[in-house]
Tab-separated table of C-alpha atoms and ligand atoms in Angstrom:
chain	number	residue	atom	x	y	z
A	1	GLN	CA	101.338	71.706	78.306
A	2	ARG	CA	103.698	68.812	79.925
A	3	PRO	CA	106.933	69.169	80.590
A	4	GLU	CA	109.731	65.553	79.498
A	5	ASP	CA	110.240	63.701	82.430
A	6	HIS	CA	112.577	66.094	85.179
A	7	VAL	CA	114.481	65.366	87.825
A	8	ILE	CA	115.199	68.656	89.301
A	9	VAL	CA	116.977	70.227	91.815
A	10	LEU	CA	116.473	72.126	94.346
A	11	PHE	CA	119.209	74.452	95.632
A	12	GLY	CA	118.814	76.004	98.864
A	13	ALA	CA	116.350	73.704	99.529
A	14	THR	CA	116.344	74.136	103.640
A	15	GLY	CA	115.860	78.424	103.051
A	16	ASP	CA	113.193	80.600	103.194
A	17	LEU	CA	112.515	81.244	99.506
A	18	ALA	CA	112.216	77.095	98.709
A	19	ARG	CA	109.449	76.642	102.085
A	20	ARG	CA	107.544	80.002	101.478
A	21	LYS	CA	107.080	79.283	96.935
A	22	LEU	CA	109.195	76.549	96.073
A	23	LEU	CA	108.130	73.603	97.761
A	24	PRO	CA	104.114	74.890	98.129
A	25	GLY	CA	105.099	75.744	94.130
A	26	LEU	CA	106.342	72.166	92.757
A	27	PHE	CA	103.662	70.610	94.857
A	28	HIS	CA	100.876	73.050	93.312
A	29	LEU	CA	102.031	72.604	89.407
A	30	ALA	CA	101.483	68.528	90.254
A	31	LYS	CA	98.517	69.104	91.844
A	32	ALA	CA	97.388	70.700	88.256
A	33	GLY	CA	98.532	67.830	87.182
A	34	LEU	CA	101.391	70.158	85.011
A	35	LEU	CA	104.702	67.924	86.099
A	36	PRO	CA	106.393	65.321	84.575
A	37	ALA	CA	104.668	62.255	84.235
A	38	GLN	CA	107.812	61.243	85.550
A	39	TYR	CA	109.227	63.473	87.578
A	40	ARG	CA	111.860	63.754	90.630
A	41	ILE	CA	112.637	66.503	93.251
A	42	VAL	CA	115.601	66.557	95.065
A	43	GLY	CA	116.406	69.057	97.880
A	44	SER	CA	120.288	70.841	97.943
A	45	ALA	CA	121.269	72.085	101.097
A	46	PRO	CA	124.902	72.395	102.664
A	47	ALA	CA	126.506	69.505	104.790
A	48	ARG	CA	125.803	71.908	107.793
A	49	PHE	CA	122.005	71.559	106.649
A	50	ALA	CA	121.749	68.106	105.319
A	51	LEU	CA	118.568	66.584	105.671
A	52	THR	CA	117.297	62.634	105.901
A	53	ASP	CA	114.963	62.575	102.985
A	54	GLU	CA	112.630	61.580	105.641
A	55	GLU	CA	112.962	64.792	107.390
A	56	PHE	CA	113.009	66.569	103.712
A	57	ARG	CA	109.846	65.292	103.186
A	58	SER	CA	108.158	66.119	106.709
A	59	HIS	CA	109.492	70.377	105.959
A	60	ALA	CA	108.388	69.881	102.298
A	61	GLU	CA	104.510	69.164	104.300
A	62	GLN	CA	105.195	71.925	106.725
A	63	ALA	CA	106.523	74.859	103.932
A	64	VAL	CA	103.061	73.403	102.146
A	65	ARG	CA	100.704	73.160	105.188
A	66	SER	CA	102.266	77.220	106.329
A	67	PHE	CA	102.537	78.229	102.754
A	68	GLY	CA	100.709	76.719	100.331
A	69	ARG	CA	97.028	76.945	99.069
A	70	ALA	CA	96.469	73.010	99.121
A	71	GLU	CA	96.568	70.411	102.234
A	72	PRO	CA	99.531	67.655	102.266
A	73	SER	CA	97.244	65.124	103.043
A	74	GLY	CA	95.684	62.586	101.246
A	75	GLU	CA	97.072	60.499	97.632
A	76	SER	CA	98.387	63.634	96.038
A	77	TRP	CA	100.552	64.305	98.808
A	78	GLN	CA	101.723	60.893	99.385
A	79	GLU	CA	102.676	60.834	95.327
A	80	PHE	CA	104.207	63.856	95.464
A	81	ALA	CA	105.881	63.026	98.966
A	82	ARG	CA	107.642	60.441	97.459
A	83	ARG	CA	109.320	61.589	95.016
A	84	LEU	CA	110.917	63.811	97.038
A	85	SER	CA	114.900	63.346	98.567
A	86	PHE	CA	118.044	65.101	100.059
A	87	GLY	CA	121.495	65.603	99.049
A	88	ALA	CA	124.009	67.921	100.774
A	89	ALA	CA	127.077	69.576	98.786
A	90	ASP	CA	129.501	71.655	99.898
A	91	LEU	CA	131.964	72.726	97.515
A	92	GLY	CA	134.403	69.565	98.905
A	93	ASP	CA	132.406	67.160	99.235
A	94	ALA	CA	128.818	66.769	97.129
A	95	GLN	CA	129.218	63.210	97.275
A	96	PRO	CA	125.664	63.012	98.681
A	97	LEU	CA	124.404	65.314	96.059
A	98	LEU	CA	125.190	63.006	93.286
A	99	ASP	CA	124.200	59.919	94.950
A	100	ALA	CA	121.160	61.398	94.933
A	101	VAL	CA	120.678	62.833	91.546
A	102	ARG	CA	122.132	59.503	89.824
A	103	ALA	CA	119.489	57.957	92.443
A	104	ALA	CA	116.871	60.257	91.033
A	105	GLU	CA	117.738	59.677	87.744
A	106	ARG	CA	117.750	55.134	88.247
A	107	ALA	CA	114.039	55.717	89.111
A	108	ILE	CA	113.158	57.916	85.904
A	109	GLY	CA	114.668	56.141	83.415
A	110	ALA	CA	116.781	56.923	80.416
A	111	GLY	CA	116.259	60.711	79.007
A	112	ALA	CA	114.867	62.654	81.675
A	113	ARG	CA	116.076	66.221	81.896
A	114	ARG	CA	117.199	68.054	84.923
A	115	ILE	CA	116.686	71.292	85.711
A	116	CYS	CA	118.708	73.144	88.842
A	117	HIS	CA	116.815	76.029	90.941
A	118	LEU	CA	119.336	77.885	92.403
A	119	ALA	CA	117.400	79.142	95.765
A	120	VAL	CA	120.946	80.018	97.265
A	121	PRO	CA	121.859	83.648	98.412
A	122	PRO	CA	123.331	85.233	95.802
A	123	ASP	CA	127.282	84.953	96.579
A	124	ALA	CA	126.735	81.700	96.638
A	125	PHE	CA	125.459	81.670	93.346
A	126	ALA	CA	129.234	81.407	91.331
A	127	GLU	CA	130.240	78.176	93.947
A	128	VAL	CA	127.112	76.176	93.116
A	129	ILE	CA	127.046	76.310	89.439
A	130	THR	CA	131.141	75.146	89.570
A	131	MET	CA	129.985	72.944	91.493
A	132	LEU	CA	127.424	71.863	88.983
A	133	GLY	CA	130.534	71.967	86.500
A	134	ASP	CA	132.801	70.125	88.415
A	135	LEU	CA	130.582	67.069	88.845
A	136	GLY	CA	129.299	66.757	84.953
A	137	LEU	CA	125.939	68.339	86.303
A	138	ALA	CA	126.091	70.798	83.790
A	139	GLU	CA	125.757	68.958	80.460
A	140	GLY	CA	121.797	68.786	79.417
A	141	THR	CA	120.675	70.949	82.488
A	142	ARG	CA	118.793	73.740	83.019
A	143	VAL	CA	119.266	76.464	85.464
A	144	ILE	CA	117.093	78.530	86.919
A	145	VAL	CA	119.297	81.069	89.093
A	146	GLU	CA	117.074	84.231	91.252
A	147	LYS	CA	117.774	87.610	92.169
A	148	PRO	CA	119.636	89.783	92.745
A	149	PHE	CA	122.064	88.248	89.700
A	150	GLY	CA	125.269	90.346	91.041
A	151	THR	CA	125.256	93.694	93.047
A	152	ASP	CA	126.952	95.506	90.422
A	153	LEU	CA	128.278	96.010	86.245
A	154	ALA	CA	131.936	94.137	87.826
A	155	SER	CA	130.225	91.166	89.438
A	156	ALA	CA	127.522	90.693	87.105
A	157	ARG	CA	129.624	90.120	84.706
A	158	ALA	CA	131.626	87.983	86.869
A	159	LEU	CA	129.044	85.945	87.349
A	160	ASN	CA	127.627	85.861	83.974
A	161	ALA	CA	131.549	84.850	82.911
A	162	THR	CA	131.976	82.128	85.622
A	163	VAL	CA	127.866	81.295	83.931
A	164	HIS	CA	129.418	80.446	80.678
A	165	THR	CA	131.982	78.264	81.402
A	166	VAL	CA	130.002	75.955	82.674
A	167	PHE	CA	126.126	76.782	80.801
A	168	ASP	CA	125.477	77.924	77.760
A	169	GLU	CA	123.127	80.707	77.587
A	170	SER	CA	120.281	79.155	76.285
A	171	GLN	CA	120.728	76.520	79.434
A	172	VAL	CA	120.436	79.195	81.277
A	173	PHE	CA	117.459	81.043	83.221
A	174	ARG	CA	118.043	84.143	84.910
A	175	ILE	CA	114.294	84.644	86.898
A	176	ASP	CA	112.877	87.318	87.925
A	177	HIS	CA	109.061	85.825	89.653
A	178	PHE	CA	107.777	89.516	88.710
A	179	LEU	CA	107.295	88.257	84.598
A	180	GLY	CA	105.567	85.881	85.895
A	181	LYS	CA	103.008	87.460	86.888
A	182	GLU	CA	99.498	87.212	84.709
A	183	SER	CA	98.128	90.569	84.943
A	184	VAL	CA	102.226	91.739	84.469
A	185	ASP	CA	101.782	89.243	81.043
A	186	ASN	CA	98.604	90.627	80.327
A	187	ILE	CA	100.188	94.460	79.577
A	188	LEU	CA	101.256	92.525	76.460
A	189	ALA	CA	97.910	91.642	75.947
A	190	LEU	CA	95.726	94.637	76.826
A	191	ARG	CA	98.586	97.129	74.070
A	192	PHE	CA	98.928	93.918	71.136
A	193	ALA	CA	95.679	92.682	71.503
A	194	ASN	CA	93.519	95.255	70.827
A	195	GLY	CA	93.119	98.508	69.408
A	196	LEU	CA	92.483	100.263	71.947
A	197	PHE	CA	95.627	101.408	73.499
A	198	GLU	CA	98.472	100.615	71.190
A	199	PRO	CA	97.664	104.040	68.939
A	200	ILE	CA	97.914	106.520	72.593
A	201	TRP	CA	100.671	103.942	74.048
A	202	ASN	CA	103.195	107.130	73.217
A	203	ARG	CA	104.714	110.346	74.152
A	204	ASP	CA	101.968	112.285	71.845
A	205	HIS	CA	99.386	111.372	74.533
A	206	ILE	CA	101.692	110.039	77.738
A	207	SER	CA	102.987	113.431	80.366
A	208	HIS	CA	104.479	110.014	83.148
A	209	VAL	CA	104.000	106.972	83.745
A	210	GLN	CA	104.626	105.631	87.207
A	211	ILE	CA	105.674	101.670	88.936
A	212	ASP	CA	105.298	101.655	92.560
A	213	VAL	CA	105.461	98.762	93.922
A	214	PRO	CA	105.246	99.616	98.139
A	215	GLU	CA	104.930	96.887	100.536
A	216	SER	CA	103.586	97.381	103.325
A	217	ILE	CA	106.064	94.186	104.945
A	218	GLY	CA	109.026	95.144	106.410
A	219	ILE	CA	112.044	93.564	105.929
A	220	GLU	CA	110.996	89.574	108.038
A	221	GLY	CA	114.166	88.992	109.529
A	222	ARG	CA	116.131	89.216	105.891
A	223	ALA	CA	118.408	91.422	107.792
A	224	GLY	CA	121.768	89.394	106.491
A	225	PHE	CA	119.533	89.713	103.229
A	226	PHE	CA	118.847	92.701	103.327
A	227	GLU	CA	121.570	94.438	104.643
A	228	GLU	CA	123.909	93.090	101.995
A	229	THR	CA	120.915	93.597	98.953
A	230	GLY	CA	118.822	97.344	99.679
A	231	THR	CA	115.675	97.475	97.918
A	232	TYR	CA	117.709	99.405	94.722
A	233	ARG	CA	118.547	96.409	94.342
A	234	ASP	CA	116.429	93.726	95.614
A	235	MET	CA	112.880	95.634	93.811
A	236	ILE	CA	114.416	98.364	91.409
A	237	VAL	CA	116.819	96.636	89.562
A	238	THR	CA	115.454	93.569	89.544
A	239	HIS	CA	111.085	93.885	89.427
A	240	LEU	CA	110.556	97.364	88.661
A	241	PHE	CA	112.902	97.791	85.831
A	242	GLN	CA	111.833	94.343	84.730
A	243	VAL	CA	107.917	95.572	84.514
A	244	LEU	CA	109.341	99.064	83.303
A	245	GLY	CA	110.425	96.477	79.884
A	246	ILE	CA	107.303	95.388	79.595
A	247	VAL	CA	105.224	98.511	79.613
A	248	ALA	CA	107.691	100.237	77.384
A	249	MET	CA	108.382	97.744	74.429
A	250	GLU	CA	108.090	98.452	70.772
A	251	ALA	CA	105.692	94.861	69.701
A	252	PRO	CA	107.244	91.767	68.929
A	253	THR	CA	106.987	89.845	65.849
A	254	SER	CA	105.679	87.435	67.636
A	255	LEU	CA	105.291	85.827	71.269
A	256	SER	CA	108.127	83.413	71.023
A	257	ALA	CA	111.157	84.354	73.180
A	258	GLY	CA	114.005	85.815	70.870
A	259	PRO	CA	112.302	88.457	69.645
A	260	LEU	CA	109.729	89.009	72.732
A	261	ARG	CA	112.957	89.227	74.978
A	262	ALA	CA	114.970	91.453	72.110
A	263	GLU	CA	112.590	94.282	72.330
A	264	ARG	CA	112.348	94.463	76.201
A	265	ASP	CA	116.075	94.681	76.244
A	266	LYS	CA	115.817	97.693	73.425
A	267	VAL	CA	113.761	98.743	76.226
A	268	PHE	CA	117.023	98.357	78.281
A	269	ASP	CA	120.222	99.918	75.833
A	270	SER	CA	117.341	102.756	75.655
A	271	LEU	CA	117.128	103.420	79.962
A	272	ARG	CA	119.379	106.656	80.479
A	273	PRO	CA	121.920	106.509	83.163
A	274	VAL	CA	119.912	107.194	86.684
A	275	ASP	CA	120.972	110.308	87.849
A	276	PRO	CA	120.416	110.339	91.378
A	277	ALA	CA	119.516	113.376	91.558
A	278	HIS	CA	116.270	112.603	90.259
A	279	VAL	CA	116.319	109.336	93.315
A	280	VAL	CA	115.091	109.591	96.419
A	281	ARG	CA	116.788	106.650	99.351
A	282	GLY	CA	115.354	106.148	102.551
A	283	GLN	CA	115.179	103.885	105.630
A	284	TYR	CA	112.166	103.319	107.966
A	285	GLU	CA	112.252	104.972	111.380
A	286	GLY	CA	113.377	101.283	113.261
A	287	TYR	CA	115.284	99.843	111.151
A	288	ARG	CA	118.243	100.450	112.829
A	289	GLY	CA	117.237	99.144	115.571
A	290	GLU	CA	116.123	95.241	114.240
A	291	PRO	CA	117.690	92.766	114.720
A	292	GLY	CA	121.022	91.928	112.831
A	293	VAL	CA	121.033	95.506	110.812
A	294	ASP	CA	124.236	97.596	111.996
A	295	PRO	CA	123.066	100.534	114.662
A	296	ASP	CA	124.775	102.840	111.433
A	297	SER	CA	123.260	101.305	108.801
A	298	GLN	CA	123.130	103.416	105.199
A	299	THR	CA	121.354	100.625	103.892
A	300	GLU	CA	117.801	102.033	102.245
A	301	THR	CA	114.192	100.355	102.869
A	302	PHE	CA	112.800	103.082	100.050
A	303	VAL	CA	113.388	103.525	96.756
A	304	ALA	CA	111.846	106.404	94.315
A	305	LEU	CA	112.998	107.614	91.033
A	306	ARG	CA	112.845	109.008	87.834
A	307	ALA	CA	113.540	106.822	84.608
A	308	GLU	CA	113.880	108.116	81.297
A	309	VAL	CA	113.568	106.219	78.502
A	310	GLU	CA	115.938	107.872	75.277
A	311	ASN	CA	113.360	106.020	72.149
A	312	TRP	CA	111.131	107.939	69.269
A	313	ARG	CA	108.487	106.350	72.040
A	314	TRP	CA	108.682	107.509	75.022
A	315	ALA	CA	111.637	110.788	74.642
A	316	GLY	CA	110.579	113.669	77.215
A	317	VAL	CA	108.340	111.304	79.355
A	318	PRO	CA	109.403	110.113	83.217
A	319	PHE	CA	109.047	107.077	84.279
A	320	TYR	CA	108.672	107.426	88.272
A	321	LEU	CA	109.434	104.169	90.364
A	322	ARG	CA	108.293	103.902	93.603
A	323	SER	CA	108.914	101.242	96.349
A	324	GLY	CA	110.125	100.420	99.953
A	325	LYS	CA	109.034	98.481	102.592
A	326	SER	CA	106.988	99.186	106.042
A	327	MET	CA	104.986	101.587	103.558
A	328	ALA	CA	101.152	102.022	104.179
A	329	GLN	CA	100.141	100.033	101.549
A	330	ARG	CA	100.527	96.838	99.636
A	331	ARG	CA	100.001	97.707	95.842
A	332	GLN	CA	101.786	96.422	92.594
A	333	THR	CA	100.741	99.140	90.208
A	334	VAL	CA	101.384	100.291	86.793
A	335	SER	CA	99.616	104.037	85.896
A	336	LEU	CA	99.983	105.694	82.618
A	337	HIS	CA	99.027	110.197	82.775
A	338	PHE	CA	97.637	111.347	79.924
A	339	HIS	CA	98.373	114.508	78.468
A	340	GLN	CA	95.763	117.477	80.314
A	341	PRO	CA	93.447	118.608	77.494
A	342	PRO	CA	94.074	121.494	75.756
A	343	LEU	CA	91.890	124.187	76.332
A	344	ARG	CA	90.692	124.257	80.140
A	345	MET	CA	86.654	124.387	79.812
A	346	PHE	CA	86.263	122.961	83.553
A	347	PRO	CA	87.780	125.307	85.827
A	348	GLU	CA	87.190	122.596	88.594
A	349	LEU	CA	89.939	120.763	87.176
A	350	ALA	CA	93.034	122.823	87.995
A	351	GLY	CA	92.619	121.932	91.505
A	352	ALA	CA	93.242	123.516	94.536
A	353	ASP	CA	96.300	122.967	94.999
A	354	GLY	CA	97.680	123.661	91.144
A	355	HIS	CA	98.507	120.750	90.305
A	356	GLU	CA	97.460	118.718	87.723
A	357	GLN	CA	93.907	117.144	87.430
A	358	ARG	CA	93.325	113.746	88.715
A	359	GLY	CA	91.420	110.735	86.551
A	360	ASN	CA	92.872	110.964	82.510
A	361	SER	CA	94.949	107.922	83.248
A	362	LEU	CA	94.862	104.277	82.821
A	363	VAL	CA	95.690	101.775	86.844
A	364	ILE	CA	96.897	98.453	85.772
A	365	ASP	CA	97.056	96.355	89.473
A	366	PHE	CA	99.264	93.589	88.545
A	367	ASP	CA	98.967	92.389	92.664
A	368	ASP	CA	97.903	88.619	91.484
A	369	PRO	CA	94.753	88.334	90.386
A	370	GLY	CA	95.120	92.176	89.619
A	371	TRP	CA	92.910	94.070	87.637
A	372	VAL	CA	92.497	97.172	85.345
A	373	THR	CA	91.012	101.039	85.717
A	374	ALA	CA	90.751	103.835	82.592
A	375	ARG	CA	90.368	106.627	85.133
A	376	PHE	CA	88.266	109.095	83.573
A	377	LEU	CA	86.342	112.698	85.127
A	378	ALA	CA	82.694	112.564	84.266
A	379	LYS	CA	79.739	114.818	84.409
A	380	ARG	CA	77.978	114.239	87.775
A	381	PRO	CA	74.506	114.624	87.180
A	382	GLY	CA	72.657	117.835	87.900
A	383	PRO	CA	71.523	121.310	86.130
A	384	ALA	CA	75.921	123.004	86.753
A	385	MET	CA	78.783	121.101	84.537
A	386	ARG	CA	80.575	119.817	87.733
A	387	LEU	CA	83.070	116.929	87.017
A	388	ALA	CA	83.128	113.701	89.363
A	389	GLU	CA	86.427	110.918	89.025
A	390	GLU	CA	84.434	107.977	87.605
A	391	GLY	CA	86.540	104.658	85.664
A	392	MET	CA	86.105	101.164	84.535
A	393	THR	CA	87.211	98.772	85.595
A	394	PHE	CA	87.693	95.363	84.285
A	395	ARG	CA	89.238	92.232	87.804
A	396	TYR	CA	90.246	89.280	86.159
A	397	ALA	CA	89.186	87.094	90.463
A	398	ASP	CA	85.085	89.094	89.081
A	399	SER	CA	85.959	87.769	85.149
A	400	PHE	CA	86.835	84.746	84.386
A	401	GLU	CA	85.124	81.478	85.479
A	402	GLN	CA	88.709	79.699	85.524
A	403	GLN	CA	91.661	80.706	87.194
A	404	THR	CA	95.221	79.061	86.359
A	405	GLY	CA	95.608	78.754	90.221
A	406	LEU	CA	98.758	79.263	89.622
A	407	GLU	CA	101.257	82.020	91.271
A	408	ALA	CA	103.850	83.864	89.467
A	409	TYR	CA	107.053	81.274	90.264
A	410	GLU	CA	105.068	78.234	89.683
A	411	ARG	CA	104.488	79.875	86.121
A	412	LEU	CA	107.459	80.944	86.099
A	413	LEU	CA	108.967	77.070	87.328
A	414	LEU	CA	106.992	75.738	84.211
A	415	ASP	CA	108.069	77.381	81.673
A	416	ALA	CA	111.870	77.064	82.703
A	417	MET	CA	111.021	73.093	81.937
A	418	LEU	CA	108.768	72.919	79.035
A	419	GLY	CA	112.408	75.461	78.122
A	420	ASP	CA	110.214	78.692	77.505
A	421	GLN	CA	112.654	81.703	77.895
A	422	SER	CA	110.699	84.269	77.480
A	423	PRO	CA	110.315	85.492	81.339
A	424	PHE	CA	113.446	85.118	82.054
A	425	THR	CA	116.330	87.779	81.759
A	426	PRO	CA	119.524	87.389	79.032
A	427	ALA	CA	122.740	87.818	80.300
A	428	ALA	CA	122.879	91.031	78.002
A	429	ALA	CA	120.366	92.718	79.726
A	430	ILE	CA	121.706	92.452	83.300
A	431	GLU	CA	124.183	93.999	82.382
A	432	ARG	CA	122.453	97.098	81.165
A	433	LEU	CA	120.638	96.965	84.430
A	434	TRP	CA	123.526	97.338	85.978
A	435	GLU	CA	125.556	99.603	83.941
A	436	VAL	CA	122.383	101.958	83.641
A	437	SER	CA	122.676	101.986	88.249
A	438	ALA	CA	126.343	102.371	87.960
A	439	ASP	CA	126.093	106.480	88.629
A	440	LEU	CA	124.018	105.912	91.478
A	441	LEU	CA	125.510	102.673	93.280
A	442	ALA	CA	128.511	105.033	92.997
A	443	ALA	CA	127.260	107.926	94.805
A	444	PRO	CA	123.986	107.209	96.526
A	445	PRO	CA	121.913	109.848	97.894
A	446	PRO	CA	121.442	109.969	101.721
A	447	VAL	CA	119.013	107.709	102.575
A	448	GLN	CA	115.991	109.894	104.728
A	449	PRO	CA	114.406	108.643	107.314
A	450	TYR	CA	110.535	108.144	107.350
A	451	ALA	CA	107.623	107.136	108.797
A	452	PRO	CA	106.727	103.151	108.993
A	453	GLY	CA	103.336	102.876	107.456
A	454	SER	CA	103.876	106.317	105.615
A	455	TRP	CA	104.889	106.517	101.594
A	456	GLY	CA	107.808	107.396	101.911
A	457	PRO	CA	110.375	110.173	102.698
A	458	ALA	CA	108.612	114.169	102.179
A	459	ALA	CA	111.218	114.217	99.356
A	460	VAL	CA	109.129	112.181	97.314
A	461	GLU	CA	106.515	114.616	95.992
A	462	GLU	CA	109.004	116.752	94.545
A	463	LEU	CA	110.403	114.020	92.725
A	464	VAL	CA	106.743	113.864	91.127
A	465	ALA	CA	106.018	118.009	90.774
A	466	PRO	CA	103.821	119.070	89.590
A	467	HIS	CA	102.715	115.270	89.134
A	468	HIS	CA	100.412	113.381	91.578
A	469	TRP	CA	101.735	110.194	92.391
A	470	GLU	CA	98.763	107.838	91.940
A	471	LEU	CA	98.680	106.262	95.081
A	472	PRO	CA	97.090	106.228	97.503
A	473	ASP	CA	94.222	106.074	95.167
A	474	GLY	CA	91.046	108.501	96.396
A	475	ARG	CA	92.443	111.346	98.155
B	1	LIG	C1	111.256	89.516	96.145
B	1	LIG	C2	111.780	91.008	97.567
B	1	LIG	O1	111.753	89.395	95.296
B	1	LIG	O2	109.663	89.555	96.342
B	1	LIG	C3	111.060	91.056	98.425
B	1	LIG	O3	113.063	90.445	97.702
B	1	LIG	C4	109.767	91.400	98.350
B	1	LIG	O4	111.640	91.747	99.301
B	1	LIG	C5	108.587	90.407	97.410
B	1	LIG	O5	109.003	91.549	99.068
B	1	LIG	C6	107.701	91.481	96.696
B	1	LIG	O6	107.161	89.908	95.875
B	1	LIG	P1	105.551	89.306	96.048
B	1	LIG	O7	105.452	87.869	95.478
B	1	LIG	O8	105.581	90.292	97.347
B	1	LIG	O9	104.946	90.415	95.158
């Protein structure tokens, strides 16, 4: 399905996200024939970063060359590039932006929709929203707002209030790109299109769940952003909680935005406030020496915590969440760990360290293209009854001839242009996630150092005991 004709306004067009994801993503959508028949892309940034249209085109070309999956050359590139223009905007003077938007609208003709993507630092969201209202650009416009949306409950409420003075909630698309990942979407298919998994997807069969997103990269020069944000706000309150929402939700009555979001939101309503006693904050050794980082910084680059969903399905089942920078591996996994069998007929199952057996789990790797493995114990060949951990795996990369070739951001940009709010987060849900974070934000435990390339501070093992972390697998 192709969206209606659009003027796409990209705030923060000279920034990191636009360069790495949005400009290449828009070009990929164009190449895939998924942008509207008629569209224009207007880049914007404060006047001190102003570019001419020509400079913006070469900026976009560089971005696609460095971060895209398609070469910015040939006719497809020329077609795309001629639709790019630039209009600077400051709070006091946004005339160049207004002129560029009007010119783009004239070029397409009457009836074009407008979508604005706020790829700007979080502290600039309110300013840009207000500016859109003042310029008369809000009516009929859809607005994509980046994360983190607020830094705590009060700021998220204030930001929502500002948003709602200018936009109706139906115009607002709060983005979390983890919800655009193919394999996160696949969790819905796995659960609700099969009779195999859903009957055991509850406290009667599952002892605990892990959502584990270690990253091997450091802060990659983003000290300014990271010092303000930290891993909890950057990864947990946004991405990992959103994945938890999908894993834990009840079956929606349909897959349309209303019922789907309602069920996800109910999970957030059922979340018990995060208890600081069940949180490990870490900071990788060397972080304080990174350019732009306070030498006494208390910002965490790692968080592991225990979350609890207090409802009929999940009462008593801990959800362990972990994410951090400069860790041993980049992985994005959900693992569901099943109860032990009631009778121990296989003596070696207890494991040498007294921990519970491995295997006996369902692991979803959602780093696109992603895969799913059912892990179980099987008898080793031979006269004795000895067991080994084996598994059955489905891999996206091996299974479908036709891959969409769309990255998470690309799918979400498309959904927003189509007006589908299902993978976006409503105001109340965001506020709820800050509400459950309030105790932790008020009294965060001290950061503990961890070696770069490790799995975090030693205390993460105690957090999940007597269970194990699923990662690294194959221990
Ligand atoms: C971003 C965070 O939202 O997500 C980054 O700001 C993080 O810190 C990134 O590295 C991870 O996303 P991806 O696309 O690598 O799965």
